PDB file of C-alpha atoms in Angstrom:
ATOM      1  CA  UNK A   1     -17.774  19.868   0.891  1.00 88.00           C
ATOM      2  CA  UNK A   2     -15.200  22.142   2.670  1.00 88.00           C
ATOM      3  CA  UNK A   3     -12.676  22.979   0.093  1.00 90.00           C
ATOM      4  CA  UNK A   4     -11.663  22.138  -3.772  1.00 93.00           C
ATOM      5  CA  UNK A   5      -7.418  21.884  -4.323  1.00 94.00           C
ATOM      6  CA  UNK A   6      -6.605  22.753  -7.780  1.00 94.00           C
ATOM      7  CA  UNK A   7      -3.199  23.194  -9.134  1.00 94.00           C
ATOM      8  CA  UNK A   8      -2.400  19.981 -11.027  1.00 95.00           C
ATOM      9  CA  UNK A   9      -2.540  20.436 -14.470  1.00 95.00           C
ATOM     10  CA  UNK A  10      -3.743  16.333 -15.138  1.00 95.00           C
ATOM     11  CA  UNK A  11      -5.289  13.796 -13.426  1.00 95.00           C
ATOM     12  CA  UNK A  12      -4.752  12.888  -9.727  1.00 95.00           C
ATOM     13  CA  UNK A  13      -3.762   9.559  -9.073  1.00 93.00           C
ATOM     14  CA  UNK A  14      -3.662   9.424  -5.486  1.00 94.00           C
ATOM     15  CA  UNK A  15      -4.223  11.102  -2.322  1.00 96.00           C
ATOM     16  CA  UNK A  16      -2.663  10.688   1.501  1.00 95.00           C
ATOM     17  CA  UNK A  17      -2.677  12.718   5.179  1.00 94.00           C
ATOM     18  CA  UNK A  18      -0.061  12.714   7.253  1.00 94.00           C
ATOM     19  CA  UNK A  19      -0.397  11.000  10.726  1.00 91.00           C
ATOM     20  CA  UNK A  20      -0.683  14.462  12.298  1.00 89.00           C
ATOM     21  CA  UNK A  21      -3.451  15.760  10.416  1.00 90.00           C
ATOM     22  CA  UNK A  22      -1.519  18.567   8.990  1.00 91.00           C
ATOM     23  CA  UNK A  23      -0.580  17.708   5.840  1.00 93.00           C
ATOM     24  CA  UNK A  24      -2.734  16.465   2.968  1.00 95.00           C
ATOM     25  CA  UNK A  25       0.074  15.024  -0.409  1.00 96.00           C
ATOM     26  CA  UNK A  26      -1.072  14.640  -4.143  1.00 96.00           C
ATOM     27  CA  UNK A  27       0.339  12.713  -7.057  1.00 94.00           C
ATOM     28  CA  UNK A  28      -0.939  13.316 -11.097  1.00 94.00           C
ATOM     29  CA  UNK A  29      -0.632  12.307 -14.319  1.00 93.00           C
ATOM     30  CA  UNK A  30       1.473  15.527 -14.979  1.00 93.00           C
ATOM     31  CA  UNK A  31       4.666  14.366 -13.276  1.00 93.00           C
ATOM     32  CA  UNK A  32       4.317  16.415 -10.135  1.00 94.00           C
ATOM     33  CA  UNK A  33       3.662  15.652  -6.002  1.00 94.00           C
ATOM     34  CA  UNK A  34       1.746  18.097  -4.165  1.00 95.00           C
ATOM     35  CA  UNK A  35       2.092  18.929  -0.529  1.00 94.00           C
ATOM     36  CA  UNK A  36      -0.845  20.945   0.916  1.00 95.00           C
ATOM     37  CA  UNK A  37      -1.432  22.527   4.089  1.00 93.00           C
ATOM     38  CA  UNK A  38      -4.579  21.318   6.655  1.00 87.00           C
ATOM     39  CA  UNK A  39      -5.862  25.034   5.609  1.00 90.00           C
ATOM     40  CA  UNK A  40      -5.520  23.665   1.919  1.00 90.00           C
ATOM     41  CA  UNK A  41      -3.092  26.349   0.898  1.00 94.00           C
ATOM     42  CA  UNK A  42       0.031  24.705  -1.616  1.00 95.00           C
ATOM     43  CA  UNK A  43       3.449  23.977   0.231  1.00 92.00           C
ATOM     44  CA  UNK A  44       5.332  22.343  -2.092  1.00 91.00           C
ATOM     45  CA  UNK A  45       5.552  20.973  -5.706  1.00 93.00           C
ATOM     46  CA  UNK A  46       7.894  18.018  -6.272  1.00 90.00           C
ATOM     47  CA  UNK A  47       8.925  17.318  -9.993  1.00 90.00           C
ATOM     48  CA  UNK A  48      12.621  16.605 -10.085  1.00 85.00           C
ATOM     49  CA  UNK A  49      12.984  12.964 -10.731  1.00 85.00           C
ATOM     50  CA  UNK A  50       9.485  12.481 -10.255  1.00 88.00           C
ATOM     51  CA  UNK A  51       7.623  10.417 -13.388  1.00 87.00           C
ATOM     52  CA  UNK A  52       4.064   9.323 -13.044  1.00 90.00           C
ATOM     53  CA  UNK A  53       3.343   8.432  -9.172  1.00 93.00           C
ATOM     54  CA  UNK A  54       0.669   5.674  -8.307  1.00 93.00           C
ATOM     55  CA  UNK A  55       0.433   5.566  -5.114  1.00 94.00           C
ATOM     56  CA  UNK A  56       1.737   7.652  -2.174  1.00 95.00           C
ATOM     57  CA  UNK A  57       2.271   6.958   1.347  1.00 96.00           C
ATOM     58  CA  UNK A  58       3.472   9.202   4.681  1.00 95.00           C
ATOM     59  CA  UNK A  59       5.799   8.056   6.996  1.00 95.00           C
ATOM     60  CA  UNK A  60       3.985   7.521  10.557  1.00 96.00           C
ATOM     61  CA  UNK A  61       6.444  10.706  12.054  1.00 94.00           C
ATOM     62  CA  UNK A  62       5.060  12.454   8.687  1.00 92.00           C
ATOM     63  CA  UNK A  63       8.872  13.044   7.486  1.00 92.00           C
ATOM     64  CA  UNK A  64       8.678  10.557   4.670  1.00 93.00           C
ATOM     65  CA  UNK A  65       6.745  10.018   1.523  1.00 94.00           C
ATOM     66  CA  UNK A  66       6.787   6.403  -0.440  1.00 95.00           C
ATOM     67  CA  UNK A  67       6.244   6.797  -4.463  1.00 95.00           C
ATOM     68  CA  UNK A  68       5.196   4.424  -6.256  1.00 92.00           C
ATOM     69  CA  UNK A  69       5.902   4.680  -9.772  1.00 89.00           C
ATOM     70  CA  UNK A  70       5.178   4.090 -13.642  1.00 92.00           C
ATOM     71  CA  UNK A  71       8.484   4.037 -13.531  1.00 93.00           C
ATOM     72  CA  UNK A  72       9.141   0.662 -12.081  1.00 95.00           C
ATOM     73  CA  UNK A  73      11.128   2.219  -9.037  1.00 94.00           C
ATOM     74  CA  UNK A  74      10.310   2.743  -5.535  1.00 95.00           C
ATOM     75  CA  UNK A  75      11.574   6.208  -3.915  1.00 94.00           C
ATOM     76  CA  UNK A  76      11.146   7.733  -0.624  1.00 94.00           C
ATOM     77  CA  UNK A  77      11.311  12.009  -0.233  1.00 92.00           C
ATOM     78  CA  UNK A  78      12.780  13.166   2.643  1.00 91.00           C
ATOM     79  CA  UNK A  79      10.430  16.543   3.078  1.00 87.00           C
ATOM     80  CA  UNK A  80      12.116  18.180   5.724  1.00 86.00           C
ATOM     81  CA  UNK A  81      15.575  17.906   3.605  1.00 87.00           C
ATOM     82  CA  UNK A  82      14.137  18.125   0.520  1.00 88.00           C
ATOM     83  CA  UNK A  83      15.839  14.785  -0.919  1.00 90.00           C
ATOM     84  CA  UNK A  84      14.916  11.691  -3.210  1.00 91.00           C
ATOM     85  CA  UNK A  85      16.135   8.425  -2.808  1.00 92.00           C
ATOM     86  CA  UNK A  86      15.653   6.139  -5.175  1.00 93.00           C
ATOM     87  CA  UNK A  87      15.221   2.515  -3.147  1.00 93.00           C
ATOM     88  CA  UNK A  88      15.451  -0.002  -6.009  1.00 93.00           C
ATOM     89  CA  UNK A  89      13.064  -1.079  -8.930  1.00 93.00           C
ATOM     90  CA  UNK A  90      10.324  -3.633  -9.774  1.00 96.00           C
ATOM     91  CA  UNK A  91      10.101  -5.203 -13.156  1.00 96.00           C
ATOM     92  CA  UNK A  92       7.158  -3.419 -13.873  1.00 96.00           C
ATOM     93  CA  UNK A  93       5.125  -0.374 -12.822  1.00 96.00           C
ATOM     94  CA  UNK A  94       4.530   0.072  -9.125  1.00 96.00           C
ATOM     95  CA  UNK A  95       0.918  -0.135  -8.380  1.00 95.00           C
ATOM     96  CA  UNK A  96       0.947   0.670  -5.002  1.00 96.00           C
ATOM     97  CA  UNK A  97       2.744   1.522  -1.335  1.00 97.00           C
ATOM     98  CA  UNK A  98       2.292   1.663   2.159  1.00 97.00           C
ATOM     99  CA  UNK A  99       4.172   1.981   5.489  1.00 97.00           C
ATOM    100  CA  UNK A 100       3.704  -0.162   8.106  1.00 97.00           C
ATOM    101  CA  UNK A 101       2.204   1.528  11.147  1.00 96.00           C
ATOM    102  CA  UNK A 102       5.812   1.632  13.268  1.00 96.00           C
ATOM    103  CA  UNK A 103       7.501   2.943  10.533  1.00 95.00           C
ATOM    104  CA  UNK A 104       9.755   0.537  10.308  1.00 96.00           C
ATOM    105  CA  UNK A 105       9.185  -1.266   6.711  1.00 97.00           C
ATOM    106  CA  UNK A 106       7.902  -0.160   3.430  1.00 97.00           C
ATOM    107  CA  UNK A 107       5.805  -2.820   0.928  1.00 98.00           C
ATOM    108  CA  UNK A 108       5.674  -2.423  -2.682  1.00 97.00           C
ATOM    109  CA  UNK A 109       2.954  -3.937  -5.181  1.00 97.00           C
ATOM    110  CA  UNK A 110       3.738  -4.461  -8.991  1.00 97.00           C
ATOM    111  CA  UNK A 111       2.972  -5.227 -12.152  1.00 96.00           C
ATOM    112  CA  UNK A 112       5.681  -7.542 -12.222  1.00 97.00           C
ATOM    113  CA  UNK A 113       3.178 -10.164  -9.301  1.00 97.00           C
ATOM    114  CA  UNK A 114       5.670  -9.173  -6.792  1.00 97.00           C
ATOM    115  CA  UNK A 115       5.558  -7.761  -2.996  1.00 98.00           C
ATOM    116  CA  UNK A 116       8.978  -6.090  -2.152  1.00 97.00           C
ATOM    117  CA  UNK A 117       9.588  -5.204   1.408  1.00 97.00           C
ATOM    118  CA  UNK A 118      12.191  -2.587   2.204  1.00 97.00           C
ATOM    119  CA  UNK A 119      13.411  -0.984   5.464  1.00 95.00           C
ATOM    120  CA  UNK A 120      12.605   2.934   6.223  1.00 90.00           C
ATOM    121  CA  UNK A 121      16.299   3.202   5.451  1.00 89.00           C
ATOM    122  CA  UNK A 122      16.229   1.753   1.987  1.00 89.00           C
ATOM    123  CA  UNK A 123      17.353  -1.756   1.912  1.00 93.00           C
ATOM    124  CA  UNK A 124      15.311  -4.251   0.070  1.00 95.00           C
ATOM    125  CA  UNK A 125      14.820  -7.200   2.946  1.00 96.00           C
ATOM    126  CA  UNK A 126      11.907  -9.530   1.078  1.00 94.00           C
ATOM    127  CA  UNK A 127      10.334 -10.242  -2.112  1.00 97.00           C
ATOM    128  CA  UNK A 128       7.526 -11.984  -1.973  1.00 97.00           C
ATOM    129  CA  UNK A 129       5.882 -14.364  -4.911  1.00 96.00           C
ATOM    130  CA  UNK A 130       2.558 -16.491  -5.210  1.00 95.00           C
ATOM    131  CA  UNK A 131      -0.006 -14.241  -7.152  1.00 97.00           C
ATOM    132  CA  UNK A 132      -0.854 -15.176 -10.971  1.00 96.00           C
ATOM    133  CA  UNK A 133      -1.396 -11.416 -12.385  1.00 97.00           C
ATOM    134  CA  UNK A 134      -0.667  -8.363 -11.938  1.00 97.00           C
ATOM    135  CA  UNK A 135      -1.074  -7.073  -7.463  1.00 97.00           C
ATOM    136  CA  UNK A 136      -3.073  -3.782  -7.321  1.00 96.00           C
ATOM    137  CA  UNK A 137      -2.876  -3.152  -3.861  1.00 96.00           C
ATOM    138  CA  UNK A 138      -0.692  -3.639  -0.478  1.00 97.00           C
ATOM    139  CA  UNK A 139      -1.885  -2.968   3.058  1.00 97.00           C
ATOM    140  CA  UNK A 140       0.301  -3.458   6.228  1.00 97.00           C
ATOM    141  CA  UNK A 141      -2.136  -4.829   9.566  1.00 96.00           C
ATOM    142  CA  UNK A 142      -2.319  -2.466  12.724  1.00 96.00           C
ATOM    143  CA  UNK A 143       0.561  -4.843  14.454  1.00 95.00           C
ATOM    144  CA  UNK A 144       2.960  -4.166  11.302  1.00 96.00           C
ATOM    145  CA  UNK A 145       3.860  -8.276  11.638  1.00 94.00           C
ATOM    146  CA  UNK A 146       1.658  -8.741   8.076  1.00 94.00           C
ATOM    147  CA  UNK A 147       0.132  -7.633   5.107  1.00 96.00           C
ATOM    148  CA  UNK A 148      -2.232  -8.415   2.753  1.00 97.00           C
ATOM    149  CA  UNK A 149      -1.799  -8.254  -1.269  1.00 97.00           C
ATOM    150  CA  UNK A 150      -4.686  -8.143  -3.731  1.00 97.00           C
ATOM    151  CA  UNK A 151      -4.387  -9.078  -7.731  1.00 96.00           C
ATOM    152  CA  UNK A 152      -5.983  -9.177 -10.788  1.00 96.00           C
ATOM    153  CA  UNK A 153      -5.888 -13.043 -10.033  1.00 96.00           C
ATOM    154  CA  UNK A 154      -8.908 -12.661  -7.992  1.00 96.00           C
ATOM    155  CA  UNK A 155      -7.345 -13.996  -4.734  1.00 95.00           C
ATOM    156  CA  UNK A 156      -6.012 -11.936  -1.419  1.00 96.00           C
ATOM    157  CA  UNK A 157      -3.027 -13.391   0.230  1.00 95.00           C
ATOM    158  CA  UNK A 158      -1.638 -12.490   3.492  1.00 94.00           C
ATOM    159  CA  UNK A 159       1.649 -12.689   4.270  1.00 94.00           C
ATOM    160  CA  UNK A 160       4.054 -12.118   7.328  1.00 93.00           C
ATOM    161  CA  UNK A 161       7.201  -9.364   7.846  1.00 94.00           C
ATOM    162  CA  UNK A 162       9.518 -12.537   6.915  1.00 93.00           C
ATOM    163  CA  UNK A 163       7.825 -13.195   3.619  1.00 92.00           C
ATOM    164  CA  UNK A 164       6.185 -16.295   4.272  1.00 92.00           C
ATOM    165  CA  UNK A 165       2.293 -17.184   3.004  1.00 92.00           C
ATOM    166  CA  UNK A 166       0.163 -17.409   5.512  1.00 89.00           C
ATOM    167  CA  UNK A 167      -2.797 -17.800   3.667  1.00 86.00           C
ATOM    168  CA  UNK A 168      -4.950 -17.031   0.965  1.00 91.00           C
ATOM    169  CA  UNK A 169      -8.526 -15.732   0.757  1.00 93.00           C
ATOM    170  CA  UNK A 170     -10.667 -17.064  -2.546  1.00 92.00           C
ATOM    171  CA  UNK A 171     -13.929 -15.965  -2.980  1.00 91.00           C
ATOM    172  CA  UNK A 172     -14.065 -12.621  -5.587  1.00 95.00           C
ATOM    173  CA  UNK A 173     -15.036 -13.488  -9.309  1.00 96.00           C
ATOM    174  CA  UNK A 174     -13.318 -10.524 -10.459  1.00 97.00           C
ATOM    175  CA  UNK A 175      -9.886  -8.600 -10.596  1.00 97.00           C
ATOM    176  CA  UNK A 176      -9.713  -6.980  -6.449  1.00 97.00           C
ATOM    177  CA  UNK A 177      -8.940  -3.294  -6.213  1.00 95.00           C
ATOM    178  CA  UNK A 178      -8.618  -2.333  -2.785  1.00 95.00           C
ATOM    179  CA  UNK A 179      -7.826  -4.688   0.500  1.00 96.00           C
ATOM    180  CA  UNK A 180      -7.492  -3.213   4.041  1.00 96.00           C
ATOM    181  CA  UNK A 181      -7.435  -4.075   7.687  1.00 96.00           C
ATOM    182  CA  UNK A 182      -9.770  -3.387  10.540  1.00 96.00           C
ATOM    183  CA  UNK A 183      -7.881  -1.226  13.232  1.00 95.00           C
ATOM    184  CA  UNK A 184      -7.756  -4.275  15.825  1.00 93.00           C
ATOM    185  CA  UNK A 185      -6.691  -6.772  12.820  1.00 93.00           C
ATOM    186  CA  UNK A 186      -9.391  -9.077  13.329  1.00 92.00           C
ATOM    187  CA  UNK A 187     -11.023  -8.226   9.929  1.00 93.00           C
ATOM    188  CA  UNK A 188      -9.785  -7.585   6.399  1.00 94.00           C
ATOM    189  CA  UNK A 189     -12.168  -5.727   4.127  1.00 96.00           C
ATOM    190  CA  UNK A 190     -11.410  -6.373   0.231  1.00 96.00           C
ATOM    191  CA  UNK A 191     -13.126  -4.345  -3.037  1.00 97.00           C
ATOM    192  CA  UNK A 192     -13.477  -6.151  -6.784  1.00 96.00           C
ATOM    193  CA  UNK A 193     -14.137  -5.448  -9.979  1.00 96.00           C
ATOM    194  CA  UNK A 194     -17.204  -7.829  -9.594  1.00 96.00           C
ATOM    195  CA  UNK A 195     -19.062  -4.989  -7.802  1.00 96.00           C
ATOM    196  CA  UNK A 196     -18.684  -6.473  -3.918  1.00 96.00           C
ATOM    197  CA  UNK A 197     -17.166  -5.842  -0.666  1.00 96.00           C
ATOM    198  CA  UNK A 198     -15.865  -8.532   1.046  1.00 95.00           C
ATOM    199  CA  UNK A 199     -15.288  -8.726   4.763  1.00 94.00           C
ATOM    200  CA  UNK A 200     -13.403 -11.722   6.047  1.00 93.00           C
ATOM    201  CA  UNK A 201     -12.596 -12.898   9.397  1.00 90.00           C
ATOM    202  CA  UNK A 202      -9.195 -13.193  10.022  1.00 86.00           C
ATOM    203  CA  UNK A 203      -9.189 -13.896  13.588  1.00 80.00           C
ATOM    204  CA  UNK A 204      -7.454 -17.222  14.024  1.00 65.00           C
ATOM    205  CA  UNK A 205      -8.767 -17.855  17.664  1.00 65.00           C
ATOM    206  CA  UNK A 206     -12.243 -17.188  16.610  1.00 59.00           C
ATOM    207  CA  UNK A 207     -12.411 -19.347  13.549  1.00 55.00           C
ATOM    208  CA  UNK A 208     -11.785 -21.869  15.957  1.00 54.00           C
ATOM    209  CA  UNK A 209     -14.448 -21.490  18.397  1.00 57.00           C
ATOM    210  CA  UNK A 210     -16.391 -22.171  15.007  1.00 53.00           C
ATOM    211  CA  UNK A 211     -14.378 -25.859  14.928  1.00 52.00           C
ATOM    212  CA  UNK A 212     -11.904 -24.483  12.282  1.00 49.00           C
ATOM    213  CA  UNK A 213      -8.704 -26.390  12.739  1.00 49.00           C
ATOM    214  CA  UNK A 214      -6.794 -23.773  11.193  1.00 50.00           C
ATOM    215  CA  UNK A 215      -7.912 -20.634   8.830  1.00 50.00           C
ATOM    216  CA  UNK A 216      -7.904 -22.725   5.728  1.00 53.00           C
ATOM    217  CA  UNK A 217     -10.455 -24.414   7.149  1.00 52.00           C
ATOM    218  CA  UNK A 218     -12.552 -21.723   6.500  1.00 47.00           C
ATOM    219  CA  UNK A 219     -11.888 -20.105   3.065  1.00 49.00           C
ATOM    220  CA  UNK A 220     -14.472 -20.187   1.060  1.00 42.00           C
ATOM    221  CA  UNK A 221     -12.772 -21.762  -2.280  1.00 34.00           C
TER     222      UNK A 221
END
């Protein structure tokens, strides 16, 4: 253990460094965002027109930060200018966010089953539907051309930049937390409520050195 941040006054929701290593951001149950130094020394506090953030995510140049929000609405901070924008709203909370690794897009994960795509400059391009129940989690692949959603529906879909399904991965007999990609894409790992880790191959040309005509032909269903 190197060092214990204190300062918020409730619970801590969630947690992100900046690409540069430099910067460590907080969000809490008591309406407040948190930007820390490397050294762990406070920087900032953001409350104005903050309300309960789920889920925070840095830009790639580390001038950004995504909210996600009880709120329903998806806002980005400039931190060099010291601005909020609010980008639009879900029709319930936001559960999570993430940037894609060039910076270019933002995804959204609700409540509300929905996957909202947005452009670093605000405008909502995409919303994608499929899942049953409520998403928990959004992750963007290394190559920033797709992400993967996880839901209390039990199933993982992954999806491309231009909101189409490319396919879904069945296999969890429980409401999935947490879904991520390797670094070189090939793999996605996915966490559930039913106490496993999943890793899947996602690897198209590889699935068909096994004889898999296409991915489907491989989920597990």
């Amino acid at each position: 253990e190197l060092q214990t941040l204190t300062g918020h006054s409730s619970v801590v929701y969630s947690v992100a460094f900046s690409s540069d290593g430099k910067y460590l951001v907080s969000s809490s149950l008591d309406q407040t965002i948190k930007i820390w130094s490397d050294a762990g020394q406070e920087l900032q506090t953001i409350s104005e027109g903050i309300d309960e953030v789920l889920s925070i995510a840095f830009s790639p140049d580390s001038k950004q930060l995504a909210l996600a929000g009880r709120d329903k609405t998806v806002k980005l901070w400039n931190i060099e200018a010291k601005k909020l924008q609010a980008l639009g709203q879900h029709t319930e909370q936001v559960t999570s966010i993430a940037f894609s690794p060039d910076g270019k897009y933002i995804a959204s994960a609700s409540g509300d089953r929905t996957i909202k795509i947005w452009s670093s400059e605000g405008k909502e391009l995409q919303t994608l539907k499929g899942h049953s129940d409520a998403i928990a989690t959004v992750a963007f692949a290394p190559n920033s051309q797709q992400l993967a959603s996880a839901s209390a529906d039990r199933i993982i879909k992954v999806w491309n930049i231009n909101g189409n399904e490319l396919f879904t991965l069945k296999g969890h007999t429980d409401a999935i937390a947490s879904v991520v990609f390797s670094p070189d894409g090939n793999y996605l790992a996915s966490a559930s409520n039913d106490q496993t880790i999943v890793l899947w191959n996602i690897n198209v040309e590889s699935l068909k050195q096994l004889g898999c005509q296409s991915l489907n032909d491989y989920i597990s269903t």
